[in-house]
Amino acid sequence: NLTALLMIAGLLRGTAQRIGIQGVAPHRYVSSLTGVVYPKNELVNQNLPQVDLWTTSGCTLCEEAVEVLRSVRHDVPHVLRLQDITDSEHRQHFREMKHEIPVIWINGAYWTKHRITATDAITALRAVTNS
């Protein structure tokens, strides 16, 4: 029913706004979380580590992982992108990861899943930056 759809849309927008993702259309009933969280500028520095966090709406562990990564972004600059496993182009990832999220890749390679610490994030990002 329409009331349920509107409630779901509000939850999706709320999750996206809490973690600071760009491009969430307020007029859409269902929004993807896929997109760049930071840096906000259009020109993403290709020399920075590219962190992809596989997620879906309502994933509290994913929100925690975003906050950990956000907390270390000034120590080890990186680009954080969310990849929503419910997007149609990510169907294969949905089947593989639906019980594993958050799953985090750095520069296109698997790094870790579930909970992360700031220390672990700094260590991994520095290793990639120094390689």
PDB file of C-alpha atoms in Angstrom:
ATOM      1  CA  ASN A   1       0.000   0.000   0.000  1.00  0.00           C
ATOM      2  CA  LEU A   2       1.040   3.612  -0.500  1.00  0.00           C
ATOM      3  CA  THR A   3       1.580   4.299   3.195  1.00  0.00           C
ATOM      4  CA  ALA A   4       4.075   1.433   3.465  1.00  0.00           C
ATOM      5  CA  LEU A   5       5.908   2.595   0.325  1.00  0.00           C
ATOM      6  CA  LEU A   6       6.176   6.123   1.672  1.00  0.00           C
ATOM      7  CA  MET A   7       7.523   4.817   4.992  1.00  0.00           C
ATOM      8  CA  ILE A   8      10.157   2.724   3.180  1.00  0.00           C
ATOM      9  CA  ALA A   9      11.141   5.696   1.017  1.00  0.00           C
ATOM     10  CA  GLY A  10      11.558   7.824   4.134  1.00  0.00           C
ATOM     11  CA  LEU A  11      13.776   5.193   5.754  1.00  0.00           C
ATOM     12  CA  LEU A  12      15.945   4.936   2.638  1.00  0.00           C
ATOM     13  CA  ARG A  13      16.356   8.702   2.396  1.00  0.00           C
ATOM     14  CA  GLY A  14      17.074   8.902   6.134  1.00  0.00           C
ATOM     15  CA  THR A  15      19.823   6.286   5.918  1.00  0.00           C
ATOM     16  CA  ALA A  16      21.385   8.000   2.907  1.00  0.00           C
ATOM     17  CA  GLN A  17      21.249  11.412   4.578  1.00  0.00           C
ATOM     18  CA  ARG A  18      22.766  10.095   7.846  1.00  0.00           C
ATOM     19  CA  ILE A  19      25.810   8.772   6.039  1.00  0.00           C
ATOM     20  CA  GLY A  20      26.056  11.767   3.721  1.00  0.00           C
ATOM     21  CA  ILE A  21      25.561  10.177   0.315  1.00  0.00           C
ATOM     22  CA  GLN A  22      24.939  12.406  -2.677  1.00  0.00           C
ATOM     23  CA  GLY A  23      22.192  12.098  -5.237  1.00  0.00           C
ATOM     24  CA  VAL A  24      19.281  10.683  -3.267  1.00  0.00           C
ATOM     25  CA  ALA A  25      16.195  11.804  -5.123  1.00  0.00           C
ATOM     26  CA  PRO A  26      13.477  12.856  -2.658  1.00  0.00           C
ATOM     27  CA  HIS A  27      10.733  12.221  -5.232  1.00  0.00           C
ATOM     28  CA  ARG A  28      11.590   8.546  -5.758  1.00  0.00           C
ATOM     29  CA  TYR A  29       9.886   5.889  -3.658  1.00  0.00           C
ATOM     30  CA  VAL A  30      12.943   3.642  -3.662  1.00  0.00           C
ATOM     31  CA  SER A  31      16.439   5.092  -3.792  1.00  0.00           C
ATOM     32  CA  SER A  32      19.742   3.403  -4.358  1.00  0.00           C
ATOM     33  CA  LEU A  33      22.511   4.050  -1.867  1.00  0.00           C
ATOM     34  CA  THR A  34      25.142   3.673  -4.607  1.00  0.00           C
ATOM     35  CA  GLY A  35      27.337   6.733  -4.940  1.00  0.00           C
ATOM     36  CA  VAL A  36      30.312   8.682  -3.650  1.00  0.00           C
ATOM     37  CA  VAL A  37      30.116   9.553   0.052  1.00  0.00           C
ATOM     38  CA  TYR A  38      33.294  11.634   0.015  1.00  0.00           C
ATOM     39  CA  PRO A  39      35.106  13.591  -1.230  1.00  0.00           C
ATOM     40  CA  LYS A  40      32.130  15.616  -2.415  1.00  0.00           C
ATOM     41  CA  ASN A  41      33.916  17.342  -5.301  1.00  0.00           C
ATOM     42  CA  GLU A  42      33.328  16.162  -8.854  1.00  0.00           C
ATOM     43  CA  LEU A  43      37.012  15.500  -9.560  1.00  0.00           C
ATOM     44  CA  VAL A  44      37.967  12.431  -7.575  1.00  0.00           C
ATOM     45  CA  ASN A  45      41.725  12.085  -7.191  1.00  0.00           C
ATOM     46  CA  GLN A  46      42.671   8.825  -8.877  1.00  0.00           C
ATOM     47  CA  ASN A  47      45.816   8.574  -6.729  1.00  0.00           C
ATOM     48  CA  LEU A  48      43.755   8.133  -3.564  1.00  0.00           C
ATOM     49  CA  PRO A  49      42.753   4.649  -2.428  1.00  0.00           C
ATOM     50  CA  GLN A  50      39.268   3.805  -3.706  1.00  0.00           C
ATOM     51  CA  VAL A  51      37.153   2.211  -0.975  1.00  0.00           C
ATOM     52  CA  ASP A  52      33.942   0.485  -2.036  1.00  0.00           C
ATOM     53  CA  LEU A  53      31.597  -0.435   0.779  1.00  0.00           C
ATOM     54  CA  TRP A  54      28.924  -2.919  -0.299  1.00  0.00           C
ATOM     55  CA  THR A  55      25.732  -2.172   1.589  1.00  0.00           C
ATOM     56  CA  THR A  56      21.960  -1.923   1.516  1.00  0.00           C
ATOM     57  CA  SER A  57      19.406   0.254   3.230  1.00  0.00           C
ATOM     58  CA  GLY A  58      18.906  -0.399   6.930  1.00  0.00           C
ATOM     59  CA  CYS A  59      22.277  -2.077   7.470  1.00  0.00           C
ATOM     60  CA  THR A  60      23.444  -0.706  10.821  1.00  0.00           C
ATOM     61  CA  LEU A  61      26.830  -2.454  10.600  1.00  0.00           C
ATOM     62  CA  CYS A  62      27.293  -0.700   7.259  1.00  0.00           C
ATOM     63  CA  GLU A  63      26.502   2.666   8.822  1.00  0.00           C
ATOM     64  CA  GLU A  64      29.057   1.949  11.561  1.00  0.00           C
ATOM     65  CA  ALA A  65      31.687   1.035   8.945  1.00  0.00           C
ATOM     66  CA  VAL A  66      31.013   4.302   7.090  1.00  0.00           C
ATOM     67  CA  GLU A  67      31.524   6.246  10.310  1.00  0.00           C
ATOM     68  CA  VAL A  68      34.805   4.435  11.053  1.00  0.00           C
ATOM     69  CA  LEU A  69      36.085   5.169   7.542  1.00  0.00           C
ATOM     70  CA  ARG A  70      34.903   8.770   7.803  1.00  0.00           C
ATOM     71  CA  SER A  71      36.798   9.137  11.097  1.00  0.00           C
ATOM     72  CA  VAL A  72      40.128   8.195   9.456  1.00  0.00           C
ATOM     73  CA  ARG A  73      39.763  10.061   6.173  1.00  0.00           C
ATOM     74  CA  HIS A  74      41.967  12.936   7.327  1.00  0.00           C
ATOM     75  CA  ASP A  75      44.690  10.560   8.590  1.00  0.00           C
ATOM     76  CA  VAL A  76      44.692   8.540   5.377  1.00  0.00           C
ATOM     77  CA  PRO A  77      42.810  10.326   2.567  1.00  0.00           C
ATOM     78  CA  HIS A  78      40.692   8.027   0.428  1.00  0.00           C
ATOM     79  CA  VAL A  79      37.551   7.993  -1.693  1.00  0.00           C
ATOM     80  CA  LEU A  80      34.530   6.232  -0.173  1.00  0.00           C
ATOM     81  CA  ARG A  81      31.834   4.902  -2.483  1.00  0.00           C
ATOM     82  CA  LEU A  82      28.800   2.920  -1.476  1.00  0.00           C
ATOM     83  CA  GLN A  83      27.667   0.066  -3.687  1.00  0.00           C
ATOM     84  CA  ASP A  84      24.056  -0.944  -3.027  1.00  0.00           C
ATOM     85  CA  ILE A  85      23.739  -4.720  -3.447  1.00  0.00           C
ATOM     86  CA  THR A  86      20.025  -4.332  -4.257  1.00  0.00           C
ATOM     87  CA  ASP A  87      20.715  -2.349  -7.455  1.00  0.00           C
ATOM     88  CA  SER A  88      19.753  -4.310 -10.565  1.00  0.00           C
ATOM     89  CA  GLU A  89      23.327  -4.169 -11.911  1.00  0.00           C
ATOM     90  CA  HIS A  90      24.575  -5.791  -8.682  1.00  0.00           C
ATOM     91  CA  ARG A  91      22.322  -8.886  -8.712  1.00  0.00           C
ATOM     92  CA  GLN A  92      25.278 -11.276  -8.582  1.00  0.00           C
ATOM     93  CA  HIS A  93      26.745  -9.411  -5.603  1.00  0.00           C
ATOM     94  CA  PHE A  94      23.375  -9.552  -3.846  1.00  0.00           C
ATOM     95  CA  ARG A  95      23.352 -13.345  -4.064  1.00  0.00           C
ATOM     96  CA  GLU A  96      26.957 -13.520  -2.851  1.00  0.00           C
ATOM     97  CA  MET A  97      26.880 -10.855  -0.141  1.00  0.00           C
ATOM     98  CA  LYS A  98      23.353 -10.502   1.230  1.00  0.00           C
ATOM     99  CA  HIS A  99      24.360 -12.095   4.557  1.00  0.00           C
ATOM    100  CA  GLU A 100      27.895 -10.709   4.609  1.00  0.00           C
ATOM    101  CA  ILE A 101      27.520  -6.911   4.416  1.00  0.00           C
ATOM    102  CA  PRO A 102      29.212  -4.671   4.941  1.00  0.00           C
ATOM    103  CA  VAL A 103      31.848  -5.987   2.561  1.00  0.00           C
ATOM    104  CA  ILE A 104      34.713  -3.600   1.863  1.00  0.00           C
ATOM    105  CA  TRP A 105      37.009  -3.557  -1.150  1.00  0.00           C
ATOM    106  CA  ILE A 106      40.031  -1.302  -1.557  1.00  0.00           C
ATOM    107  CA  ASN A 107      41.178  -0.487  -5.088  1.00  0.00           C
ATOM    108  CA  GLY A 108      38.978  -3.241  -6.496  1.00  0.00           C
ATOM    109  CA  ALA A 109      40.291  -5.997  -4.202  1.00  0.00           C
ATOM    110  CA  TYR A 110      38.465  -7.576  -1.275  1.00  0.00           C
ATOM    111  CA  TRP A 111      39.678  -6.250   2.097  1.00  0.00           C
ATOM    112  CA  THR A 112      37.248  -7.272   4.852  1.00  0.00           C
ATOM    113  CA  LYS A 113      33.643  -7.688   5.939  1.00  0.00           C
ATOM    114  CA  HIS A 114      31.417  -6.994   8.941  1.00  0.00           C
ATOM    115  CA  ARG A 115      33.011  -4.866  11.681  1.00  0.00           C
ATOM    116  CA  ILE A 116      36.101  -2.696  11.222  1.00  0.00           C
ATOM    117  CA  THR A 117      38.170  -0.589  13.578  1.00  0.00           C
ATOM    118  CA  ALA A 118      39.883   2.716  12.905  1.00  0.00           C
ATOM    119  CA  THR A 119      43.261   1.057  13.518  1.00  0.00           C
ATOM    120  CA  ASP A 120      42.548  -1.678  10.954  1.00  0.00           C
ATOM    121  CA  ALA A 121      41.310   0.878   8.416  1.00  0.00           C
ATOM    122  CA  ILE A 122      44.376   3.082   8.839  1.00  0.00           C
ATOM    123  CA  THR A 123      46.712   0.101   8.512  1.00  0.00           C
ATOM    124  CA  ALA A 124      45.002  -1.189   5.350  1.00  0.00           C
ATOM    125  CA  LEU A 125      44.767   2.224   3.705  1.00  0.00           C
ATOM    126  CA  ARG A 126      48.397   3.078   4.485  1.00  0.00           C
ATOM    127  CA  ALA A 127      49.518  -0.280   3.076  1.00  0.00           C
ATOM    128  CA  VAL A 128      47.713   0.475  -0.187  1.00  0.00           C
ATOM    129  CA  THR A 129      48.976   4.065  -0.274  1.00  0.00           C
ATOM    130  CA  ASN A 130      52.611   3.008   0.318  1.00  0.00           C
ATOM    131  CA  SER A 131      52.623   0.150  -2.195  1.00  0.00           C
TER     132      SER A 131
END
